[in-house]
Coordinates of C-alpha atoms in Angstrom, one line a residue:
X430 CA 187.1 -89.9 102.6
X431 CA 186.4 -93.1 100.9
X432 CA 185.9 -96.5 102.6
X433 CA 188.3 -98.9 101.9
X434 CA 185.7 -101.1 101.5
X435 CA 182.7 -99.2 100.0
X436 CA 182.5 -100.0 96.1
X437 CA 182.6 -96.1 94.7
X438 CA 182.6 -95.2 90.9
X439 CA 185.9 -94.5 90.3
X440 CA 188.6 -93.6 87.2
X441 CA 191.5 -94.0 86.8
X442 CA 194.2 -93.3 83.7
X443 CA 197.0 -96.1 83.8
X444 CA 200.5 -96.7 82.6
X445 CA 202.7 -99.0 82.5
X446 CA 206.7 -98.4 82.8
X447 CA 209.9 -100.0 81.6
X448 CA 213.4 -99.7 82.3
X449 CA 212.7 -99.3 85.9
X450 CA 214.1 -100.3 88.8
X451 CA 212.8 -97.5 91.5
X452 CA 210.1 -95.5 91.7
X453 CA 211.7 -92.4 91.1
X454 CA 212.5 -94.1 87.4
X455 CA 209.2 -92.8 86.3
X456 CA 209.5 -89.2 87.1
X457 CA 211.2 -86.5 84.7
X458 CA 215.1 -86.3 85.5
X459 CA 213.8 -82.8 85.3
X460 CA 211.8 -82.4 87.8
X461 CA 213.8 -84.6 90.2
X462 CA 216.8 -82.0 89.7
X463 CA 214.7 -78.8 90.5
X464 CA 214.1 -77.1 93.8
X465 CA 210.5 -77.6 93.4
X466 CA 211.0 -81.1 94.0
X467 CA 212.0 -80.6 97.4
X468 CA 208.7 -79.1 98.1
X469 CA 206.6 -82.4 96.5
X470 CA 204.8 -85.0 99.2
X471 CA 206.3 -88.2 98.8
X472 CA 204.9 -91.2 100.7
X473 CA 203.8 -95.2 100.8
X474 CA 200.8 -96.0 99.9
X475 CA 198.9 -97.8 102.9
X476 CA 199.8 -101.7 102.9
X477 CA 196.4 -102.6 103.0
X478 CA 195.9 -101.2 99.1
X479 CA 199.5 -102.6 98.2
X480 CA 203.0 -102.0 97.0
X481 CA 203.8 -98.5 95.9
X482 CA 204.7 -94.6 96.3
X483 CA 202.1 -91.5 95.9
X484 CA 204.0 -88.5 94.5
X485 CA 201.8 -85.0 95.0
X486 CA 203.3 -81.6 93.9
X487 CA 202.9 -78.6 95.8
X488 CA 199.6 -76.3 94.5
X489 CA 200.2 -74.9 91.4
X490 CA 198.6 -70.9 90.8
X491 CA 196.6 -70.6 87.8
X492 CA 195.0 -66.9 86.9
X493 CA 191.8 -67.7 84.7
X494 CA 191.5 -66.0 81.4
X495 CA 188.4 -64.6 82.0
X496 CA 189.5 -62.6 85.4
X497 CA 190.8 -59.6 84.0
X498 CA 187.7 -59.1 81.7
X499 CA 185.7 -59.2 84.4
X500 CA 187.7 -56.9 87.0
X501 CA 187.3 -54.1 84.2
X502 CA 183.9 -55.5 83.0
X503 CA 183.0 -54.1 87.1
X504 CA 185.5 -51.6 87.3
X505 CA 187.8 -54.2 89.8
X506 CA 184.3 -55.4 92.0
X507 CA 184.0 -58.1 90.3
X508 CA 187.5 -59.9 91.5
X509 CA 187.7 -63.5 90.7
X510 CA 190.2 -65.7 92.7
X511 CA 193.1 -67.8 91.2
X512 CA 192.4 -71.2 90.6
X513 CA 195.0 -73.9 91.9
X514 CA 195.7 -77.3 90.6
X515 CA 198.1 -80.0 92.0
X516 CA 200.1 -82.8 89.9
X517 CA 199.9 -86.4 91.8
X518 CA 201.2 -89.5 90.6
X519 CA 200.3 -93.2 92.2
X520 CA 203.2 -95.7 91.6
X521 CA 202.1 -99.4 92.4
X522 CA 204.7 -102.4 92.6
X523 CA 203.4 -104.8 91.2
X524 CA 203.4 -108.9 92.8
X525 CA 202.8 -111.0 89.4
X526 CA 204.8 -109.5 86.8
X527 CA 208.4 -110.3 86.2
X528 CA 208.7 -108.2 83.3
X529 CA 206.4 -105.0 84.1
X530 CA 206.9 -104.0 87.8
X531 CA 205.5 -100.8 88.3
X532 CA 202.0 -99.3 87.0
X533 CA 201.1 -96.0 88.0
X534 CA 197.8 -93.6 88.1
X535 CA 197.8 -90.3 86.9
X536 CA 195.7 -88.1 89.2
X537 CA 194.9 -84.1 87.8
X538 CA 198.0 -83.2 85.9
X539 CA 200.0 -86.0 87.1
X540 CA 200.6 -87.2 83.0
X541 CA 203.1 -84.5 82.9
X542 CA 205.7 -85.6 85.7
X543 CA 206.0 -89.3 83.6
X544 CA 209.2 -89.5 81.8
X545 CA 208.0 -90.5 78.9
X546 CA 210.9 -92.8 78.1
X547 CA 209.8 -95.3 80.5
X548 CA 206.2 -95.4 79.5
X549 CA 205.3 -99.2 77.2
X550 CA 203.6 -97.5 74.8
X551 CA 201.2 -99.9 73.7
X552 CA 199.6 -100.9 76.6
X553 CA 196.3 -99.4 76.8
X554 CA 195.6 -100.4 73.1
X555 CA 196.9 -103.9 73.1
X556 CA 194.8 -104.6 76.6
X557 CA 191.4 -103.3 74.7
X558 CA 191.7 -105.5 72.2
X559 CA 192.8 -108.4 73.9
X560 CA 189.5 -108.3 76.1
X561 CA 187.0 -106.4 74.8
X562 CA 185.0 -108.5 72.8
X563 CA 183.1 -107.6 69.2
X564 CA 179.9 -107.0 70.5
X565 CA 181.2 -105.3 73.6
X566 CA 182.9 -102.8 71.9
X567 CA 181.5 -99.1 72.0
X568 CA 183.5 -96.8 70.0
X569 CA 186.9 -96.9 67.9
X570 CA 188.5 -93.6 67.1
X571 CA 190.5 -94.6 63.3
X572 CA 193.0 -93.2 61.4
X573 CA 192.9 -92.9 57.9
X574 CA 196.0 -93.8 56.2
X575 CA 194.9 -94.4 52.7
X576 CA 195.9 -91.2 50.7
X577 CA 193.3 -92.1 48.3
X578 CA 191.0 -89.9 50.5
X579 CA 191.0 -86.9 52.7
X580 CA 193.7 -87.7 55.1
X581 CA 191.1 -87.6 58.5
X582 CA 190.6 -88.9 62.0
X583 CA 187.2 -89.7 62.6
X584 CA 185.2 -91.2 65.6
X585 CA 182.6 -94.4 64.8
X586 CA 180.8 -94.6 67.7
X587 CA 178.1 -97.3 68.4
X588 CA 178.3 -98.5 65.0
X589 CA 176.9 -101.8 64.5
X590 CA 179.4 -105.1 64.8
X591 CA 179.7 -105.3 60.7
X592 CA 180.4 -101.6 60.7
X593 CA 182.9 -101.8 63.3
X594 CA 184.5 -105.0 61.3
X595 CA 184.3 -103.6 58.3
X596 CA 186.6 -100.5 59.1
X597 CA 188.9 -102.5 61.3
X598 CA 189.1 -104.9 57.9
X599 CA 190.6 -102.2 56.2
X600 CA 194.5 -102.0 55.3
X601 CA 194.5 -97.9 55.2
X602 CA 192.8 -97.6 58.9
X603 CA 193.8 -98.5 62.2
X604 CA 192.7 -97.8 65.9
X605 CA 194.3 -95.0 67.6
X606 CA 191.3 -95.5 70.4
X607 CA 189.5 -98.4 71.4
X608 CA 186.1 -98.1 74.0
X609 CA 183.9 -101.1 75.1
X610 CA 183.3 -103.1 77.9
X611 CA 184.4 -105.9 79.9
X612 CA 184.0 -107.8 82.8
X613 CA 186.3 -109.1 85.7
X614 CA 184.3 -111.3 87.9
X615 CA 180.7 -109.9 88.0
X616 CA 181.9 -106.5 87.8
X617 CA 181.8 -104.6 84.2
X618 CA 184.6 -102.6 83.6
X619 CA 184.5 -99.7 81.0
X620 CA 187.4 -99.4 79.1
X621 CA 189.7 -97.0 76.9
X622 CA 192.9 -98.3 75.4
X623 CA 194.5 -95.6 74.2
X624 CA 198.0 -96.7 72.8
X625 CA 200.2 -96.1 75.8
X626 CA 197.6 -95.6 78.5
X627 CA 194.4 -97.8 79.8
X628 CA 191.6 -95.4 81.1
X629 CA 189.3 -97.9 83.4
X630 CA 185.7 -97.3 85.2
X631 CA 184.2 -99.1 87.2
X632 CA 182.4 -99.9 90.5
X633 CA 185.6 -100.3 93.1
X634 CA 186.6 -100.4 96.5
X635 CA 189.9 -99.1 96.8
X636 CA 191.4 -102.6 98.1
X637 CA 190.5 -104.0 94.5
X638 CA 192.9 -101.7 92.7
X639 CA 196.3 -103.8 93.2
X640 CA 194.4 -106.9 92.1
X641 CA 192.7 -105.2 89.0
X642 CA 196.2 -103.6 88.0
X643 CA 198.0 -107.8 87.5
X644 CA 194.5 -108.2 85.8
X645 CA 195.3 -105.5 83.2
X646 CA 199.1 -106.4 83.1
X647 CA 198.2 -110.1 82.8
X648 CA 196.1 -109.6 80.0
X649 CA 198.8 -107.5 78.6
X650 CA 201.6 -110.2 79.1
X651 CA 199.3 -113.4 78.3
X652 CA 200.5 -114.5 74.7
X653 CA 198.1 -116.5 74.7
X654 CA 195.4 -114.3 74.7
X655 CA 194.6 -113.6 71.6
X656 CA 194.7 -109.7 70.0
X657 CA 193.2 -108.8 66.9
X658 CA 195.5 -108.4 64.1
X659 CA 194.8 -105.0 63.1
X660 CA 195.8 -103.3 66.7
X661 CA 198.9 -104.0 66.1
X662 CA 199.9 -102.1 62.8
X663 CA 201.1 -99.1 64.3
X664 CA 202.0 -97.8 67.9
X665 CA 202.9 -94.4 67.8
X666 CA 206.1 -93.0 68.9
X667 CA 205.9 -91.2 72.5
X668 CA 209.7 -90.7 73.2
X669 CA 210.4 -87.2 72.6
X670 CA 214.1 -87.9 71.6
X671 CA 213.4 -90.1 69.0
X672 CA 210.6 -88.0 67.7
X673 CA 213.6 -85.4 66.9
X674 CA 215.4 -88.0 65.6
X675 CA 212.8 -89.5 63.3
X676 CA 211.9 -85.8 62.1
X677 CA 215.9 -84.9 61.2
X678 CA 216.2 -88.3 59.1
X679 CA 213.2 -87.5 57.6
X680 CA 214.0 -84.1 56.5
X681 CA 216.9 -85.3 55.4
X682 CA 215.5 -87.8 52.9
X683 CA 213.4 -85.4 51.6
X684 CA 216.7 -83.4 51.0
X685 CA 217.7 -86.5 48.9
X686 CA 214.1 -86.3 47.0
X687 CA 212.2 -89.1 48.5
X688 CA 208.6 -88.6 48.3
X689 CA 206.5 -87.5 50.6
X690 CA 202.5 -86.1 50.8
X691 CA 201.1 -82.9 52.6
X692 CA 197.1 -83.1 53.5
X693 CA 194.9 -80.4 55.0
X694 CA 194.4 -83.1 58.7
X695 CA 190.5 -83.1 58.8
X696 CA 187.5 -83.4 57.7
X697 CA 186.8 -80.3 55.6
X698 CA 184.6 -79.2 52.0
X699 CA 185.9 -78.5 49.2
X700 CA 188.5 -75.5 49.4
X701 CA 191.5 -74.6 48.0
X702 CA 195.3 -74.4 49.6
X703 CA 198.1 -71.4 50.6
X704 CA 201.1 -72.6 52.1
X705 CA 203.4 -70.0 53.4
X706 CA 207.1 -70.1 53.4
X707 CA 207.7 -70.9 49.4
X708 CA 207.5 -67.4 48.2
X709 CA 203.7 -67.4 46.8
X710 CA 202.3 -67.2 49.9
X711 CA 199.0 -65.3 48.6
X712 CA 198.7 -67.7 45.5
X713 CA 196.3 -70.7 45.5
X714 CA 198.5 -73.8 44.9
X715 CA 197.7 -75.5 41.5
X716 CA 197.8 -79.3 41.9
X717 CA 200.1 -81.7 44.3
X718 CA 200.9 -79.5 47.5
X719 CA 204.0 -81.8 48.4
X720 CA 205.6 -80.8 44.8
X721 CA 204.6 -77.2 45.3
X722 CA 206.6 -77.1 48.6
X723 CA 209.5 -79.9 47.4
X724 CA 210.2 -77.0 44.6
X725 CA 210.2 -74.0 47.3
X726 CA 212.6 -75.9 49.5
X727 CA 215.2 -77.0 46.3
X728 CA 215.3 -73.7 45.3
X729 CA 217.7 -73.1 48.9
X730 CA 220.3 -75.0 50.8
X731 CA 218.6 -76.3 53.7
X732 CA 220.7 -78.3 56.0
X733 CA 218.1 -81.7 57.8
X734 CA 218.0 -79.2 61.1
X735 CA 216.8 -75.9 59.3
X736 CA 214.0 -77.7 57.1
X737 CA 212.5 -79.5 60.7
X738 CA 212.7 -75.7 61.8
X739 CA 210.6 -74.8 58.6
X740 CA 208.2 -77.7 58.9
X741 CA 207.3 -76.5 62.3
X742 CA 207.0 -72.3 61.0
X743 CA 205.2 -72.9 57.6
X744 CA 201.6 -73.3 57.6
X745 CA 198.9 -74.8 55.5
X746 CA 196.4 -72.5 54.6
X747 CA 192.8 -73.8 53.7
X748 CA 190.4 -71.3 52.4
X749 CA 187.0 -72.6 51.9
X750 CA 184.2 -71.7 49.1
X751 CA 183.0 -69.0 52.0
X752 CA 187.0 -67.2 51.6
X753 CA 186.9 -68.4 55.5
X754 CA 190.4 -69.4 56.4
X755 CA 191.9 -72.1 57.9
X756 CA 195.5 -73.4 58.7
X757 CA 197.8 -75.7 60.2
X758 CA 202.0 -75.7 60.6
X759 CA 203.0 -77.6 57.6
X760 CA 204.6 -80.4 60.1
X761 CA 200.9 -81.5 61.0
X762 CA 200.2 -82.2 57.6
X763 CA 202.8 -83.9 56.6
X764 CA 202.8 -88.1 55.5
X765 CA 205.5 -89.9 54.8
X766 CA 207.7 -93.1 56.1
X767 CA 211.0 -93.9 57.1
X768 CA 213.1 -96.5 57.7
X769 CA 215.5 -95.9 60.8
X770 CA 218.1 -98.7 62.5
X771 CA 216.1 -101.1 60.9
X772 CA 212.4 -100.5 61.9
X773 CA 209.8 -99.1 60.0
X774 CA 207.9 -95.7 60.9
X775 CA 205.2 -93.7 59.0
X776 CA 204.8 -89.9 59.6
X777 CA 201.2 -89.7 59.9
X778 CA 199.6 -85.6 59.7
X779 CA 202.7 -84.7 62.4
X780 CA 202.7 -88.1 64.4
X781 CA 205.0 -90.6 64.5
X782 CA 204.2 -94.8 64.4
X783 CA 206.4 -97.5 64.6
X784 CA 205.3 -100.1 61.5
X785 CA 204.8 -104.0 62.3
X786 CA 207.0 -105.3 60.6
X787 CA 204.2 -108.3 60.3
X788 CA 201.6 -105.7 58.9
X789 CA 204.1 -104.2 56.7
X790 CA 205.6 -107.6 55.3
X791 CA 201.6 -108.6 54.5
X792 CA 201.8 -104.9 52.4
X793 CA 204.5 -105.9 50.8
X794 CA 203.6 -109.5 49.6
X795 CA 200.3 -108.2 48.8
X796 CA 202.1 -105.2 46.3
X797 CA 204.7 -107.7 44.9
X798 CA 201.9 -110.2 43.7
X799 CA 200.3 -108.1 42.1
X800 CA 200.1 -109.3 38.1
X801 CA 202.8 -107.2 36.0
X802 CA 200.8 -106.5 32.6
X803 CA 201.9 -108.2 29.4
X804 CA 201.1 -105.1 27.2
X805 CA 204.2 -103.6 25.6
X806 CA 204.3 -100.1 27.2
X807 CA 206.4 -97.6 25.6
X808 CA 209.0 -95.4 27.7
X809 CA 208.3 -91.2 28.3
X810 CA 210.3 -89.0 26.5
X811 CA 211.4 -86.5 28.7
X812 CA 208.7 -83.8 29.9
X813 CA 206.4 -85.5 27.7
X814 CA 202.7 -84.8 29.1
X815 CA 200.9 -87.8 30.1
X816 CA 198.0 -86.7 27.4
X817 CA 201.0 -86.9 24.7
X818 CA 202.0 -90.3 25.9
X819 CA 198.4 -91.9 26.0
X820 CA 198.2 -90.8 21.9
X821 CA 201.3 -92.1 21.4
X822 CA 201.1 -95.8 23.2
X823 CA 197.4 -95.9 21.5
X824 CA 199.6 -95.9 18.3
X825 CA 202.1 -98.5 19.6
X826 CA 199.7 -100.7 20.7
X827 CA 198.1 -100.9 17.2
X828 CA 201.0 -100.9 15.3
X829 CA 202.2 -104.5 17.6
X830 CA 199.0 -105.9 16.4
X831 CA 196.8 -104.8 20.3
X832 CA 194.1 -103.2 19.3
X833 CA 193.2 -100.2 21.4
X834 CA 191.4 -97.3 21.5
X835 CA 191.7 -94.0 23.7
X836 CA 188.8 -93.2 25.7
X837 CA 190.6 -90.1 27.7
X838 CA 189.7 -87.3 28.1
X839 CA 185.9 -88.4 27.5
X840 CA 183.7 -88.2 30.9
X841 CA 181.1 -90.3 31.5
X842 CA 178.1 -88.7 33.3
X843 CA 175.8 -89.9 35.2
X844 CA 172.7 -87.8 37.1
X845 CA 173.0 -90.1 40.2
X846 CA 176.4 -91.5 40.7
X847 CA 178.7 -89.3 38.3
X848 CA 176.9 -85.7 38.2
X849 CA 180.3 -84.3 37.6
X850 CA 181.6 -86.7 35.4
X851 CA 184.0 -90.0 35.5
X852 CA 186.5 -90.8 33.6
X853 CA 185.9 -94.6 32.6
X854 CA 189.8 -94.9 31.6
X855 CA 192.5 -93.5 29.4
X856 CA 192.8 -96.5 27.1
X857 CA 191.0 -99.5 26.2
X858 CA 191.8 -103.0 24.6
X859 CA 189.9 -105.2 22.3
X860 CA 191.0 -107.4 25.3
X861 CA 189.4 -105.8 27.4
X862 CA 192.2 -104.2 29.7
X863 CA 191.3 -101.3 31.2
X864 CA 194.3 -98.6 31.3
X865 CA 195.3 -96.0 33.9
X866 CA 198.2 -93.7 33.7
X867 CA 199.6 -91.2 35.9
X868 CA 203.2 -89.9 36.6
X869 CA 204.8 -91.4 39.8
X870 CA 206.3 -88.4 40.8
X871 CA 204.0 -87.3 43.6
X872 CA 201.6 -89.4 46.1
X873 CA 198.8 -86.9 44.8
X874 CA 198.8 -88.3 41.4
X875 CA 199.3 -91.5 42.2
X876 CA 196.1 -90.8 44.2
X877 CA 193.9 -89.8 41.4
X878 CA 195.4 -93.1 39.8
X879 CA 194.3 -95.4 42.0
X880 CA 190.8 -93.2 42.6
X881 CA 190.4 -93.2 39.2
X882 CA 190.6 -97.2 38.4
X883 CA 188.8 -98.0 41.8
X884 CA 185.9 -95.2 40.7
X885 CA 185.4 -96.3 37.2
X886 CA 185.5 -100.3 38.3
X887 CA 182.7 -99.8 40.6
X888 CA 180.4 -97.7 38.0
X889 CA 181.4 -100.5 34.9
X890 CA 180.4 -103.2 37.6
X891 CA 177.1 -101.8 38.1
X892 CA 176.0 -99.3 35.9
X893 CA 174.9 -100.6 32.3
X894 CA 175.0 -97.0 31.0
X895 CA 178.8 -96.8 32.1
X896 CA 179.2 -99.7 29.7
X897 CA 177.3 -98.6 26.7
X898 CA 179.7 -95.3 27.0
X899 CA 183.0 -97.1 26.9
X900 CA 181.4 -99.6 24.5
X901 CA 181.0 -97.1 21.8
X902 CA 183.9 -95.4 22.5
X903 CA 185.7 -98.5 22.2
X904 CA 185.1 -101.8 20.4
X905 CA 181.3 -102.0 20.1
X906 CA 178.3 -103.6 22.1
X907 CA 179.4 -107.3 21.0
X908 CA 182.6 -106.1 23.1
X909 CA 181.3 -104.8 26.2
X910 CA 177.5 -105.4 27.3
X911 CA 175.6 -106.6 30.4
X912 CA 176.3 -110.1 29.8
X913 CA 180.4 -109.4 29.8
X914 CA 181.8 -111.0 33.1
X915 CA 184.0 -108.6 35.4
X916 CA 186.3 -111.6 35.9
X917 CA 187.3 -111.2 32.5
X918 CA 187.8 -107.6 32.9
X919 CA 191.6 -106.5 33.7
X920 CA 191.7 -102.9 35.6
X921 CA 195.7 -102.0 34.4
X922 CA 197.6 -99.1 36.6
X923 CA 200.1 -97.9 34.7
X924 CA 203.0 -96.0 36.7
X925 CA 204.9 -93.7 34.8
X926 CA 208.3 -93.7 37.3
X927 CA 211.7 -94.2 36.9
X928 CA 212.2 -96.8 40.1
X929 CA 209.7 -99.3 40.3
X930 CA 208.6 -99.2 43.9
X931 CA 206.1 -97.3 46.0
X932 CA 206.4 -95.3 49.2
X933 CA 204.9 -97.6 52.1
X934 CA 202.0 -94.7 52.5
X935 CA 201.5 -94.9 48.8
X936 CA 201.6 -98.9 48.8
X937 CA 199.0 -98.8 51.9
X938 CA 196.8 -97.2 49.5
X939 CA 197.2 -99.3 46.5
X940 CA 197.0 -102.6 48.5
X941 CA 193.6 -101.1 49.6
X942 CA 192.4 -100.5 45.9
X943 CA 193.1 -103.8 44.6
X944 CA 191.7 -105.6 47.5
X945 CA 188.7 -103.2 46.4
X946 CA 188.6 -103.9 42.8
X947 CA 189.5 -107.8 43.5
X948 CA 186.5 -107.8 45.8
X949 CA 184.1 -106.6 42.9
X950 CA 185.7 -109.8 41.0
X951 CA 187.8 -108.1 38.1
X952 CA 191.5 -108.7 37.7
X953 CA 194.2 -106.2 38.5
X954 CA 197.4 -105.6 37.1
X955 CA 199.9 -103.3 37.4
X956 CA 202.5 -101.6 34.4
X957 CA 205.7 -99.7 35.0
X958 CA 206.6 -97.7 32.6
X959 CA 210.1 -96.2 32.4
X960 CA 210.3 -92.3 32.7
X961 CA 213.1 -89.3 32.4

């Protein structure tokens, strides 16, 4: 048994609850109402260590999966005995809070008797990056958001400080994790902030754990202290109820034909797709995935209820170049957002996060400033293929006196950077506006847009070769050399789409291209052109 004073290495997992008024708050209203919780040890915690409750459940019986191969491995000599677990949660009440009260520990299973209603859900990630400091930070475990690329997590650990900085920079990524150290005192404290819980360890004696819990809720509270700007984007949605909700509203406004994006959720090669449930379930999807499905499910009456129920029994099938397959439930790949009483929240590969409305205001003004082209871009006809239309604007352009030429579908190539081949644009101007166009109908294409113009802008900024192509397929070397300045240089997205708006996931990723583009000093613009 540990002195009370001896400083031990210790960890501990902590929460922070709201809502509450007794300790009993924090535990699952099921739980409280079953026998079993007659059987649970329920006592103070000694006064010496502080305020609070210690809540143990009986042993639990758990048959490892490897006993029975061994019993007939041995012909039953070799009997291996049930393991047994036990479910404890510490409850402190805590002296310097007015607004958070109680904190508790999770000890063994102990996560799973938290009502998760009661839980702040930011804590752990807002406390990291309030007081972990740049150089002291260790590891952050991102999300990618942008669906210009693979849709991934991914872990940067020990990356160096303009590493670390440059990924927390960018709009399409945020911190689902955050590890690095601190220090309270003299003591160094290592820490995880890990949205709604604060895993701490550190040299302790146990009559330092009241104290260091107002440390962690100060630091929380203090809005003073300041927290970097891009932990607070998203915080994703614990509450189990609203999770329902969220997915039943979002179902339903893919009933009314909002957009949304489905992406294999890791890192993978190249492979190709099956999705099950839209009646080709043996056929390799050609093109967007999201329209493949969005066809399956108009071609029946779902009701909100029955397509959540669908999300959840479809799967995603990836079969790589080896035929080795792969899949997921469709409801873990899905992207999307939603707005719901008035907040924002973006469906994230099956999780839910709640938006800033700061970050998604900064989005927005960022989108809306964006330069609206001055060419004069001619409407689609109605299922008229984006190959036809680039011919016939090439001809409109000419005809109202802006000369242009059409550069699609030439690929530049390049041994190094473009083995396979880039497409430097679909039109040109003697103006030197450089033209993209793709159909708004799906988040994939508008992903090869974006790809596409951020792509070709970095191989035109440095690649003389990539400008003798586009110059001979255009308007000559006197029009584009290696003396032509980037700033004069306009990268045009044009977005074939019959309302003039983005989905926020889709907007994330544009933001992030022009920021990209504008950062390699040409000029962006953006052209909407009205479709059937």
């Amino acid at each position: 048994m540990p002195s009370s004073s001896k400083k031990i290495k210790y960890t501990f997992t902590i929460r922070i609850h709201k809502d509450v008024t007794k300790y009993t708050d924090i535990i699952k209203p099921d739980i409280l109402s079953s026998p079993e919780w007659a059987q649970y040890t329920k006592t103070n915690i000694d006064s010496k260590y502080g305020t609070g409750k210690i809540f143990l459940s009986p042993a639990q019986p758990n048959t490892p999966e490897w006993k029975g191969l061994l019993a007939t491995l041995s012909k039953n000599v070799a009997q291996a005995s049930d393991n047994v677990y036990s479910k404890a949660l510490i409850i402190f009440r805590l002296k310097n809070s007015h607004t958070h009260r109680f904190a508790s520990i999770s000890i063994g299973y102990g996560d799973s008797i938290i009502d998760r209603k009661t839980v702040v859900n930011d804590f752990g990630k807002v406390v990291a990056a309030k007081t972990i400091k740049d150089d002291k930070m260790r590891a952050v475990d991102t999300t990618e958001i942008s669906d210009v690329i693979l849709q991934s997590s991914r872990q940067i650990v020990g990356a160096k400080i303009n590493g670390t900085r440059s990924i927390l920079g960018s709009r399409s990524e945020f911190p689902r994790s955050i590890r690095g150290t601190i220090k309270n005192g003299s003591t160094e404290i290592e820490l995880v902030g890990n949205n709604d819980s604060l895993k701490v360890t550190r040299f302790m004696s146990l009559d330092e754990i009241a104290g260091d819990l107002d440390f962690y809720v100060e630091a929380y509270e203090n809005k003073n202290l300041p927290q970097a700007e891009w932990s607070t984007r998203f915080s994703e949605v614990k509450d189990a109820t609203l999770k329902n909700t969220l997915f039943l509203e979002f179902a339903n406004s893919v009933l009314e034909g909002n957009d949304f994006a489905i992406a294999w959720p890791y890192l993978t090669e190249d492979a190709d797709y099956k999705i099950t449930g839209i009646q080709k379930n043996d056929e390799i999807i050609q093109g967007d995935l999201a329209t493949a499905y969005k066809d399956a499910i108009g071609k029946k009456a779902y009701t909100s209820k029955q397509l959540v129920d669908k999300f959840h029994r479809d799967s995603l099938i990836n079969v790589n170049v080896n035929q080795v397959l792969m899949s997921v439930k469709i409801v873990k790949s899905l992207i999307g957002d939603l707005v719901f009483q008035n907040e924002r929240y973006l469906l994230f590969n099956g999780t839910w996060f709640l938006v800033s409305s700061n970050f998604f205001k900064d989005i927005k003004d960022e989108f809306d400033n964006v330069v609206i082209s001055c060419l004069p871009f001619i409407p689609t006809k109605n299922g008229e293929s984006e190959e036809n239309y680039n011919g016939m604007l090439n001809i409109s352009l000419n005809r109202n006196n802006f000369p242009c030429r059409e550069i699609h579908p030439d690929l530049f190539r390049d041994p190094t950077f473009a083995p396979s081949g880039v497409e430097p644009a679909d039109l040109v101007t003697e103006n030197l506006e450089f033209i993209y166009i793709k159909k708004g109908t799906s988040s994939a294409n508008l992903s090869h847009l974006f790809l596409q113009g951020q792509v070709a802008a970095s191989l035109i900024s440095a690649n003389i070769d990539m400008r003798k192509f586009v110059a001979k397929k255009g308007f000559g070397s006197h029009w584009l050399n290696d003396t032509t300045r980037k700033n004069d240089i306009k990268i045009v997205f044009g977005i074939i789409k019959k309302n003039h708006d983005l989905p926020f996931f889709s907007m994330i990723s544009f933001v992030e291209v022009i920021r990209n583009i504008k950062n390699m000093d040409f000029q962006v613009q953006l052209a909407w052109i009205d479709g059937q």
